[in-house]
Short mmCIF file of C-alpha atoms in Angstrom, two decimals:
data_model
loop_
_atom_site.label_atom_id
_atom_site.label_comp_id
_atom_site.label_asym_id
_atom_site.label_seq_id
_atom_site.Cartn_x
_atom_site.Cartn_y
_atom_site.Cartn_z
CA UNK A 19 0.00 0.00 0.00
CA UNK A 20 2.73 2.61 0.85
CA UNK A 21 4.47 1.86 -2.47
CA UNK A 22 1.17 2.41 -4.31
CA UNK A 23 0.60 5.67 -2.43
CA UNK A 24 3.98 7.18 -3.36
CA UNK A 25 3.67 5.97 -6.97
CA UNK A 26 0.22 7.52 -7.41
CA UNK A 27 1.39 10.68 -5.67
CA UNK A 28 4.28 11.15 -8.07
CA UNK A 29 2.06 10.41 -11.09
CA UNK A 30 -0.50 13.02 -9.95
CA UNK A 31 2.33 15.48 -9.33
CA UNK A 32 3.68 15.07 -12.85
CA UNK A 33 0.26 15.15 -14.54
CA UNK A 34 -0.86 18.33 -12.77
CA UNK A 35 2.39 20.15 -13.53
CA UNK A 36 3.11 18.91 -17.05
CA UNK A 37 -0.36 18.32 -18.53
CA UNK A 38 -2.54 20.83 -16.70
CA UNK A 39 0.27 23.35 -16.05
CA UNK A 40 -0.79 24.01 -12.46
CA UNK A 41 1.67 26.07 -10.40
CA UNK A 42 4.28 23.68 -9.00
CA UNK A 43 4.16 25.11 -5.46
CA UNK A 44 0.40 24.56 -5.27
CA UNK A 45 0.75 21.04 -6.67
CA UNK A 46 3.46 20.08 -4.17
CA UNK A 47 1.24 21.19 -1.30
CA UNK A 48 -1.83 19.33 -2.61
CA UNK A 49 0.11 16.11 -3.29
CA UNK A 50 1.87 16.27 0.10
CA UNK A 51 -1.51 16.54 1.84
CA UNK A 52 -2.95 13.66 -0.21
CA UNK A 53 0.07 11.39 0.29
CA UNK A 54 0.17 12.07 4.03
CA UNK A 55 -3.52 11.33 4.53
CA UNK A 56 -3.36 8.22 2.33
CA UNK A 57 -0.34 7.12 4.37
CA UNK A 58 -2.41 7.17 7.56
CA UNK A 59 -1.34 10.52 9.03
CA UNK A 60 -3.93 12.82 10.65
CA UNK A 61 -4.51 16.01 8.67
CA UNK A 62 -3.05 18.31 11.33
CA UNK A 63 0.11 16.18 11.49
CA UNK A 64 0.45 16.29 7.70
CA UNK A 65 0.24 20.10 7.80
CA UNK A 66 2.88 20.23 10.52
CA UNK A 67 5.12 17.91 8.47
CA UNK A 68 4.76 20.13 5.41
CA UNK A 69 5.61 23.19 7.49
CA UNK A 70 8.64 21.46 8.98
CA UNK A 71 9.86 20.28 5.59
CA UNK A 72 9.49 23.72 4.07
CA UNK A 73 11.15 25.38 7.04
CA UNK A 74 14.06 22.95 7.16
CA UNK A 75 14.63 23.34 3.43
CA UNK A 76 14.33 27.12 3.22
CA UNK A 77 16.02 27.78 6.55
CA UNK A 78 19.31 27.08 4.84
CA UNK A 79 18.57 27.67 1.18
CA UNK A 80 16.75 31.00 1.44
CA UNK A 81 19.92 32.65 2.74
CA UNK A 82 22.25 30.75 0.43
CA UNK A 83 20.15 31.42 -2.68
CA UNK A 84 19.38 34.98 -1.61
CA UNK A 85 22.97 36.01 -0.99
CA UNK A 86 24.08 33.94 -3.97
CA UNK A 87 21.65 35.76 -6.24
CA UNK A 88 22.95 39.10 -4.98
CA UNK A 89 26.57 38.11 -5.50
CA UNK A 90 25.76 36.73 -8.94
CA UNK A 91 24.04 39.95 -9.95
CA UNK A 92 27.00 42.07 -8.83
CA UNK A 93 29.47 39.76 -10.60
CA UNK A 94 27.42 39.89 -13.80
CA UNK A 95 26.63 43.63 -13.84
CA UNK A 96 30.16 44.75 -12.99
CA UNK A 97 31.72 42.78 -15.85
CA UNK A 98 33.69 40.53 -13.46
CA UNK A 99 32.11 37.42 -14.96
CA UNK A 100 32.98 38.63 -18.46
CA UNK A 101 36.56 39.31 -17.37
CA UNK A 102 36.99 35.81 -15.96
CA UNK A 103 35.34 34.34 -19.03
CA UNK A 104 37.70 36.21 -21.31
CA UNK A 105 40.72 34.84 -19.46
CA UNK A 106 39.31 31.30 -19.45
CA UNK A 107 38.74 31.40 -23.19
CA UNK A 108 42.22 32.84 -23.73
CA UNK A 109 43.81 30.12 -21.60
CA UNK A 110 41.84 27.08 -22.78
CA UNK A 111 40.42 28.28 -26.08
CA UNK A 112 36.82 27.68 -27.16
CA UNK A 113 37.73 24.15 -28.18
CA UNK A 114 38.50 23.18 -24.58
CA UNK A 115 36.08 25.49 -22.75
CA UNK A 116 34.11 22.48 -21.45
CA UNK A 117 37.19 21.23 -19.63
CA UNK A 118 37.69 24.66 -18.14
CA UNK A 119 34.20 24.68 -16.59
CA UNK A 120 34.52 21.03 -15.48
CA UNK A 121 37.74 21.83 -13.65
CA UNK A 122 36.26 25.00 -12.17
CA UNK A 123 33.11 23.19 -11.05
CA UNK A 124 35.13 20.35 -9.52
CA UNK A 125 37.44 22.65 -7.56
CA UNK A 126 34.54 24.79 -6.37
CA UNK A 127 32.35 21.76 -5.68
CA UNK A 128 34.72 19.99 -3.28
CA UNK A 129 34.39 22.48 -0.38
CA UNK A 130 30.96 23.91 -1.24
CA UNK A 131 27.38 22.64 -1.13
CA UNK A 132 25.75 22.14 -4.52
CA UNK A 133 23.42 25.13 -4.07
CA UNK A 134 26.31 27.42 -3.06
CA UNK A 135 28.51 26.39 -5.97
CA UNK A 136 25.55 26.70 -8.32
CA UNK A 137 24.75 30.31 -7.46
CA UNK A 138 28.43 31.30 -7.41
CA UNK A 139 29.22 29.85 -10.84
CA UNK A 140 25.95 30.48 -12.67
CA UNK A 141 26.80 34.06 -13.73
CA UNK A 142 30.08 32.82 -15.18
CA UNK A 143 28.24 30.21 -17.24
CA UNK A 144 25.73 32.76 -18.48
CA UNK A 145 28.48 35.16 -19.48
CA UNK A 146 30.45 32.43 -21.28
CA UNK A 147 27.36 31.53 -23.30
CA UNK A 148 26.51 35.14 -24.18
CA UNK A 149 29.99 36.45 -24.98
CA UNK A 150 31.32 33.40 -26.86
CA UNK A 151 28.14 32.24 -28.57
CA UNK A 152 28.48 28.62 -27.40
CA UNK A 153 25.18 26.93 -26.39
CA UNK A 154 24.43 27.34 -22.69
CA UNK A 155 23.95 23.60 -22.14
CA UNK A 156 27.33 22.92 -23.79
CA UNK A 157 29.05 24.51 -20.79
CA UNK A 158 26.21 24.23 -18.26
CA UNK A 159 25.82 20.45 -18.16
CA UNK A 160 29.56 19.75 -17.53
CA UNK A 161 29.62 22.30 -14.72
CA UNK A 162 26.45 20.89 -13.13
CA UNK A 163 27.91 17.38 -13.39
CA UNK A 164 31.05 18.49 -11.52
CA UNK A 165 29.08 20.14 -8.73
CA UNK A 166 26.70 17.20 -8.43
CA UNK A 167 29.23 14.38 -8.27
CA UNK A 168 31.39 16.14 -5.70
CA UNK A 169 28.25 16.67 -3.59
CA UNK A 170 27.30 13.01 -3.82
CA UNK A 171 30.67 11.27 -3.47
CA UNK A 172 33.30 13.43 -1.84
CA UNK A 173 33.86 14.55 1.75
CA UNK A 174 33.41 17.14 3.27
CA UNK A 175 29.86 17.15 1.89
CA UNK A 176 27.22 16.15 4.46
CA UNK A 177 26.15 12.84 2.92
CA UNK A 178 29.58 11.24 2.29
CA UNK A 179 30.99 12.61 5.56
CA UNK A 180 28.08 11.31 7.66
CA UNK A 181 28.28 7.90 5.98
CA UNK A 182 32.04 7.72 6.57
CA UNK A 183 31.46 8.32 10.28
CA UNK A 184 28.63 5.75 10.47
CA UNK A 185 30.67 3.07 8.67
CA UNK A 186 34.01 3.93 10.28
CA UNK A 187 35.39 4.41 6.76
CA UNK A 188 38.74 6.04 6.07
CA UNK A 189 38.08 9.60 4.88
CA UNK A 190 41.29 9.77 2.84
CA UNK A 191 40.55 6.52 0.99
CA UNK A 192 36.99 7.68 0.38
CA UNK A 193 38.27 10.90 -1.17
CA UNK A 194 40.83 9.14 -3.37
CA UNK A 195 38.40 6.45 -4.54
CA UNK A 196 35.75 9.09 -5.11
CA UNK A 197 38.06 11.10 -7.35
CA UNK A 198 39.02 8.00 -9.36
CA UNK A 199 35.35 7.13 -9.87
CA UNK A 200 34.22 10.66 -10.67
CA UNK A 201 36.66 11.40 -13.51
CA UNK A 202 35.29 8.91 -16.08
CA UNK A 203 31.74 9.66 -14.89
CA UNK A 204 32.28 13.36 -15.64
CA UNK A 205 33.67 12.65 -19.10
CA UNK A 206 30.57 10.66 -20.07
CA UNK A 207 27.98 12.88 -18.34
CA UNK A 208 29.65 16.10 -19.48
CA UNK A 209 31.35 16.45 -22.88
CA UNK A 210 29.97 13.21 -24.35
CA UNK A 211 26.38 13.67 -23.20
CA UNK A 212 26.17 17.30 -24.34
CA UNK A 213 26.65 16.14 -27.92
CA UNK A 214 23.09 14.79 -27.79
CA UNK A 215 21.53 18.09 -26.65
CA UNK A 216 21.90 20.19 -29.79
CA UNK A 217 18.12 20.54 -30.26
CA UNK A 218 17.46 21.84 -26.73
CA UNK A 219 17.94 25.59 -26.37
CA UNK A 220 18.50 26.83 -22.84
CA UNK A 221 18.41 30.55 -22.13
CA UNK A 222 20.13 32.41 -19.28
CA UNK A 223 17.85 33.93 -16.65
CA UNK A 224 18.03 37.52 -17.88
CA UNK A 225 18.49 39.11 -14.44
CA UNK A 226 21.80 37.30 -13.99
CA UNK A 227 23.64 38.11 -17.16
CA UNK A 228 24.94 41.32 -18.59
CA UNK A 229 24.28 40.93 -22.31
CA UNK A 230 26.25 44.10 -23.11
CA UNK A 231 29.81 43.21 -24.05
CA UNK A 232 32.06 45.59 -22.12
CA UNK A 233 35.41 46.93 -23.19
CA UNK A 234 38.48 45.86 -21.25
CA UNK A 235 38.85 49.17 -19.41
CA UNK A 236 35.19 49.01 -18.35
CA UNK A 237 35.67 45.74 -16.47
CA UNK A 238 37.35 45.17 -13.09
CA UNK A 239 40.82 43.63 -13.06
CA UNK A 240 41.24 39.89 -13.20
CA UNK A 241 42.51 39.64 -9.60
CA UNK A 242 39.58 41.67 -8.30
CA UNK A 243 37.15 39.62 -10.39
CA UNK A 244 38.54 36.24 -9.31
CA UNK A 245 38.96 37.04 -5.63
CA UNK A 246 35.51 38.57 -5.28
CA UNK A 247 33.72 35.87 -7.27
CA UNK A 248 35.50 32.98 -5.56
CA UNK A 249 35.58 34.50 -2.07
CA UNK A 250 32.91 32.03 -0.84
CA UNK A 251 35.09 29.17 -2.11
CA UNK A 252 38.15 30.62 -0.39
CA UNK A 253 36.39 31.09 2.95
CA UNK A 254 34.70 27.69 2.98
CA UNK A 255 37.84 25.96 1.71
CA UNK A 256 39.93 27.65 4.41
CA UNK A 257 37.55 26.27 7.03
CA UNK A 258 38.00 22.75 5.65
CA UNK A 259 41.81 23.09 5.65
CA UNK A 260 41.75 24.49 9.20
CA UNK A 261 39.90 21.36 10.34
CA UNK A 262 42.74 19.24 8.94
CA UNK A 263 45.59 21.32 10.40
CA UNK A 264 44.41 22.55 13.80
CA UNK A 265 43.07 20.47 16.70
CA UNK A 266 39.47 20.75 17.82
CA UNK A 267 38.95 23.73 20.12
CA UNK A 268 41.87 25.69 18.63
CA UNK A 269 41.10 29.42 18.35
CA UNK A 270 42.31 29.71 14.75
CA UNK A 271 40.17 26.73 13.77
CA UNK A 272 37.10 28.26 15.44
CA UNK A 273 37.62 31.55 13.60
CA UNK A 274 37.97 29.85 10.21
CA UNK A 275 34.96 27.64 10.95
CA UNK A 276 32.90 30.73 11.74
CA UNK A 277 33.74 32.69 8.57
CA UNK A 278 33.66 29.46 6.56
CA UNK A 279 30.05 28.68 7.43
CA UNK A 280 28.28 28.77 4.02
CA UNK A 281 25.75 31.41 5.08
CA UNK A 282 28.38 33.63 6.73
CA UNK A 283 30.75 33.16 3.79
CA UNK A 284 28.06 34.22 1.32
CA UNK A 285 27.12 37.27 3.40
CA UNK A 286 30.75 38.37 3.71
CA UNK A 287 31.20 37.87 -0.03
CA UNK A 288 28.18 40.05 -0.87
CA UNK A 289 29.43 42.84 1.42
CA UNK A 290 32.91 42.67 -0.12
CA UNK A 291 31.43 42.64 -3.64
CA UNK A 292 29.37 45.78 -2.88
CA UNK A 293 32.66 47.59 -2.31
CA UNK A 294 35.00 45.91 -4.80
CA UNK A 295 32.55 45.61 -7.72
CA UNK A 296 30.20 48.44 -6.83
CA UNK A 297 31.26 51.44 -4.76
CA UNK A 298 34.91 50.95 -5.61
CA UNK A 299 34.09 51.25 -9.30
CA UNK A 300 32.09 54.44 -8.99
CA UNK A 301 28.54 53.12 -8.60
CA UNK A 302 26.07 54.78 -6.23
CA UNK A 303 24.72 52.83 -3.26
CA UNK A 304 21.13 53.32 -4.46
CA UNK A 305 21.96 51.81 -7.83
CA UNK A 306 23.65 48.84 -6.20
CA UNK A 307 20.76 48.18 -3.80
CA UNK A 308 18.26 48.42 -6.66
CA UNK A 309 20.23 45.80 -8.55
CA UNK A 310 20.23 43.50 -5.52
CA UNK A 311 16.46 43.85 -5.16
CA UNK A 312 16.02 42.79 -8.79
CA UNK A 313 18.11 39.68 -8.17
CA UNK A 314 15.93 38.61 -5.23
CA UNK A 315 12.66 39.23 -7.08
CA UNK A 316 13.75 36.90 -9.86
CA UNK A 317 14.19 33.86 -7.56
CA UNK A 318 10.99 34.17 -5.50
CA UNK A 319 9.13 31.43 -7.34
CA UNK A 320 12.22 29.22 -7.30
CA UNK A 321 12.26 29.45 -3.49
CA UNK A 322 8.55 28.60 -3.23
CA UNK A 323 8.91 25.58 -5.50
CA UNK A 324 11.92 24.31 -3.55
CA UNK A 325 9.95 24.79 -0.33
CA UNK A 326 7.11 22.72 -1.79
CA UNK A 327 9.52 19.91 -2.63
CA UNK A 328 10.83 20.06 0.94
CA UNK A 329 7.30 19.74 2.32
CA UNK A 330 6.57 16.62 0.25
CA UNK A 331 9.91 15.11 1.24
CA UNK A 332 9.12 15.50 4.95
CA UNK A 333 5.67 13.90 4.56
CA UNK A 334 7.22 10.89 2.82
CA UNK A 335 9.70 10.51 5.67
CA UNK A 336 7.31 11.02 8.61
CA UNK A 337 4.61 8.81 7.11
CA UNK A 338 7.09 5.93 7.05
CA UNK A 339 6.75 5.44 3.29
CA UNK A 340 10.47 5.86 2.62
CA UNK A 341 11.35 3.31 5.35
CA UNK A 342 8.81 0.87 3.91
CA UNK A 343 10.27 1.10 0.40
CA UNK A 344 13.78 0.64 1.75
CA UNK A 345 12.71 -2.38 3.81
CA UNK A 346 11.27 -4.13 0.76
CA UNK A 347 14.53 -3.78 -1.11
CA UNK A 348 16.74 -4.92 1.77
CA UNK A 349 15.48 -8.55 1.58
CA UNK A 350 17.88 -9.68 -1.10
CA UNK A 351 20.98 -11.85 -1.52
CA UNK A 352 22.65 -9.78 -4.26
CA UNK A 353 26.03 -8.03 -4.00
CA UNK A 354 26.08 -5.55 -1.08
CA UNK A 355 27.43 -2.83 -3.40
CA UNK A 356 24.63 -3.26 -5.96
CA UNK A 357 22.00 -3.64 -3.24
CA UNK A 358 23.15 -0.44 -1.52
CA UNK A 359 23.02 1.40 -4.84
CA UNK A 360 19.50 0.12 -5.60
CA UNK A 361 18.14 1.05 -2.17
CA UNK A 362 19.62 4.55 -2.23
CA UNK A 363 18.41 5.00 -5.83
CA UNK A 364 14.83 4.11 -4.96
CA UNK A 365 14.85 6.33 -1.90
CA UNK A 366 16.33 9.19 -3.91
CA UNK A 367 13.53 8.86 -6.49
CA UNK A 368 10.84 8.64 -3.81
CA UNK A 369 12.10 11.25 -1.33
CA UNK A 370 14.07 13.67 -3.51
CA UNK A 371 16.80 14.44 -0.97
CA UNK A 372 20.15 12.83 -1.74
CA UNK A 373 21.32 13.25 1.86
CA UNK A 374 18.17 11.67 3.33
CA UNK A 375 18.33 8.80 0.83
CA UNK A 376 21.98 8.17 1.66
CA UNK A 377 21.56 8.23 5.43
CA UNK A 378 18.45 6.02 5.31
CA UNK A 379 20.28 3.50 3.14
CA UNK A 380 23.26 3.54 5.48
CA UNK A 381 21.07 2.50 8.38
CA UNK A 382 19.78 -0.48 6.38
CA UNK A 383 23.15 -1.74 5.08
CA UNK A 384 25.21 -0.89 8.19
CA UNK A 385 25.65 -4.60 9.11
CA UNK A 386 27.28 -5.14 5.71
CA UNK A 387 29.75 -2.31 6.39
CA UNK A 388 30.74 -3.60 9.83
CA UNK A 389 30.72 -7.29 8.87
CA UNK A 390 33.80 -7.09 6.68
CA UNK A 391 31.96 -8.39 3.61
CA UNK A 392 32.97 -5.45 1.44
CA UNK A 393 35.13 -2.32 1.51
CA UNK A 394 33.50 0.32 3.71
CA UNK A 395 34.70 3.07 1.41
CA UNK A 396 33.28 1.43 -1.70
CA UNK A 397 29.98 0.71 0.03
CA UNK A 398 29.80 4.39 0.94
CA UNK A 399 30.50 5.41 -2.66
CA UNK A 400 27.92 2.94 -3.99
CA UNK A 401 25.32 4.61 -1.78
CA UNK A 402 26.51 8.06 -2.85
CA UNK A 403 26.24 7.09 -6.52
CA UNK A 404 22.69 5.87 -5.97
CA UNK A 405 21.66 9.17 -4.40
CA UNK A 406 22.48 10.98 -7.66
CA UNK A 407 20.02 9.06 -9.83
CA UNK A 408 16.97 10.49 -11.62
CA UNK A 409 16.60 13.87 -9.95
CA UNK A 410 13.04 14.98 -10.73
CA UNK A 411 10.17 17.16 -9.49
CA UNK A 412 10.57 16.36 -5.78
CA UNK A 413 14.18 17.61 -5.79
CA UNK A 414 14.90 21.30 -5.28
CA UNK A 415 17.93 21.16 -7.58
CA UNK A 416 15.65 20.10 -10.45
CA UNK A 417 13.72 23.36 -10.13
CA UNK A 418 16.84 25.46 -9.74
CA UNK A 419 18.15 24.13 -13.05
CA UNK A 420 14.76 24.52 -14.76
CA UNK A 421 14.26 28.13 -13.68
CA UNK A 422 17.82 29.43 -14.04
CA UNK A 423 18.26 27.83 -17.47
CA UNK A 424 14.71 28.75 -18.62
CA UNK A 425 13.88 25.15 -19.56
CA UNK A 426 10.52 23.42 -19.76
CA UNK A 427 9.74 20.45 -17.48
CA UNK A 428 10.35 18.06 -20.37
CA UNK A 429 13.66 19.73 -21.28
CA UNK A 430 14.82 19.59 -17.66
CA UNK A 431 14.14 15.85 -17.62
CA UNK A 432 16.04 15.39 -20.89
CA UNK A 433 19.06 17.36 -19.67
CA UNK A 434 19.52 17.56 -15.90
CA UNK A 435 17.70 14.31 -14.98
CA UNK A 436 19.46 12.23 -17.64
CA UNK A 437 22.83 13.73 -16.71
CA UNK A 438 22.27 12.83 -13.04
CA UNK A 439 21.30 9.29 -13.99
CA UNK A 440 24.45 8.90 -16.12
CA UNK A 441 26.56 10.03 -13.16
CA UNK A 442 24.80 7.50 -10.92
CA UNK A 443 25.26 4.55 -13.27
CA UNK A 444 28.87 5.46 -14.06
CA UNK A 445 29.50 5.80 -10.32
CA UNK A 446 28.23 2.27 -9.70
CA UNK A 447 30.35 0.89 -12.55
CA UNK A 448 33.39 2.65 -11.10
CA UNK A 449 32.70 1.16 -7.66
CA UNK A 450 32.37 -2.36 -9.10
CA UNK A 451 35.59 -1.90 -11.08
CA UNK A 452 37.57 -0.74 -8.04
CA UNK A 453 36.10 -3.61 -6.03
CA UNK A 454 38.17 -5.99 -8.15
CA UNK A 455 41.38 -4.42 -6.82
CA UNK A 456 40.73 -3.27 -3.23
#
């Protein structure tokens, strides 16, 4: 019965959004209520679950996306993104621009949450597409693949880190194995996959790209542009390095941890950008604040849709549906690595949250990790690979990609969802390959 409930819920969700074109936020709320009641929850408890899910989701993302939108607007309007783009193209050439964005996304993605890296790098992608004339998806998909696979497989991201602690896995081995697995996955999901997307035309969200090509003397210097744009990466990365160097409780470590908190890092970066890319370049404070207001207005619906997805996710968890689905899959004699991937994949599809899917799966397969039947690190990476699969309408990242790239629901499935699934399958194949040697 729970499996039927979640299946019907997802079908209704898709039909209302795709066929009848009902607002996604309204649909998420309706389906969450229906699924909760059908799952045996009292109506008032369902409402509280929806509120909790929305609050937990937006409590973090509203600040990250808000400050990220502001920083992106300043980077785009000032010409900093165009300056960085110019240097990237000069260094790599248009022929290898995909590898430039893959490398950038990978470096940025290791210390940063997906949402943070997304909003930091999105103005650069938009500017590359506008100023060079290359299709947006040609550079966008490789960058998204880099950010996604680092989020799913590599510490210090929440999912892989929490699983490493639960399993007692070696963090260094996990990182090394994760890198080895992610490289071929990125090649297939990035440059190779984008060759099939020539008929899909993505368009930059107009508020986040300066379509006017500026002259060199009208743009900030390359050092100013890079440091301001990547300041969140620097602050968060410094926090990660401080954790490795200094003992717990050390004053220096506490300071770096404070400024390296993603929300604090984004706020500091916006304040710095107001001076370095705004006031310092002769703009008036009123003009800058007006620009920031425009950036926030453009992501309002994105925030509501993500909140709706968070509400549905919480109902699926509190109703016990996700645990039921996982329990059904756990009664199997197949390889622990494949079983872990299947369980996390199903939970990811049902719940939407990669972190929740990974942690739930870890609780089910924990005896396999502690029983010495398989490498703890590879089991962790199998779960992480599964949590990347088939991102769809119950995942906030799906809506971020759809709205920022101005895609239809169908186009988002054909691009983002397929790319995520390729990463997941390639991740599993990489785990099985390494399992022959470790």
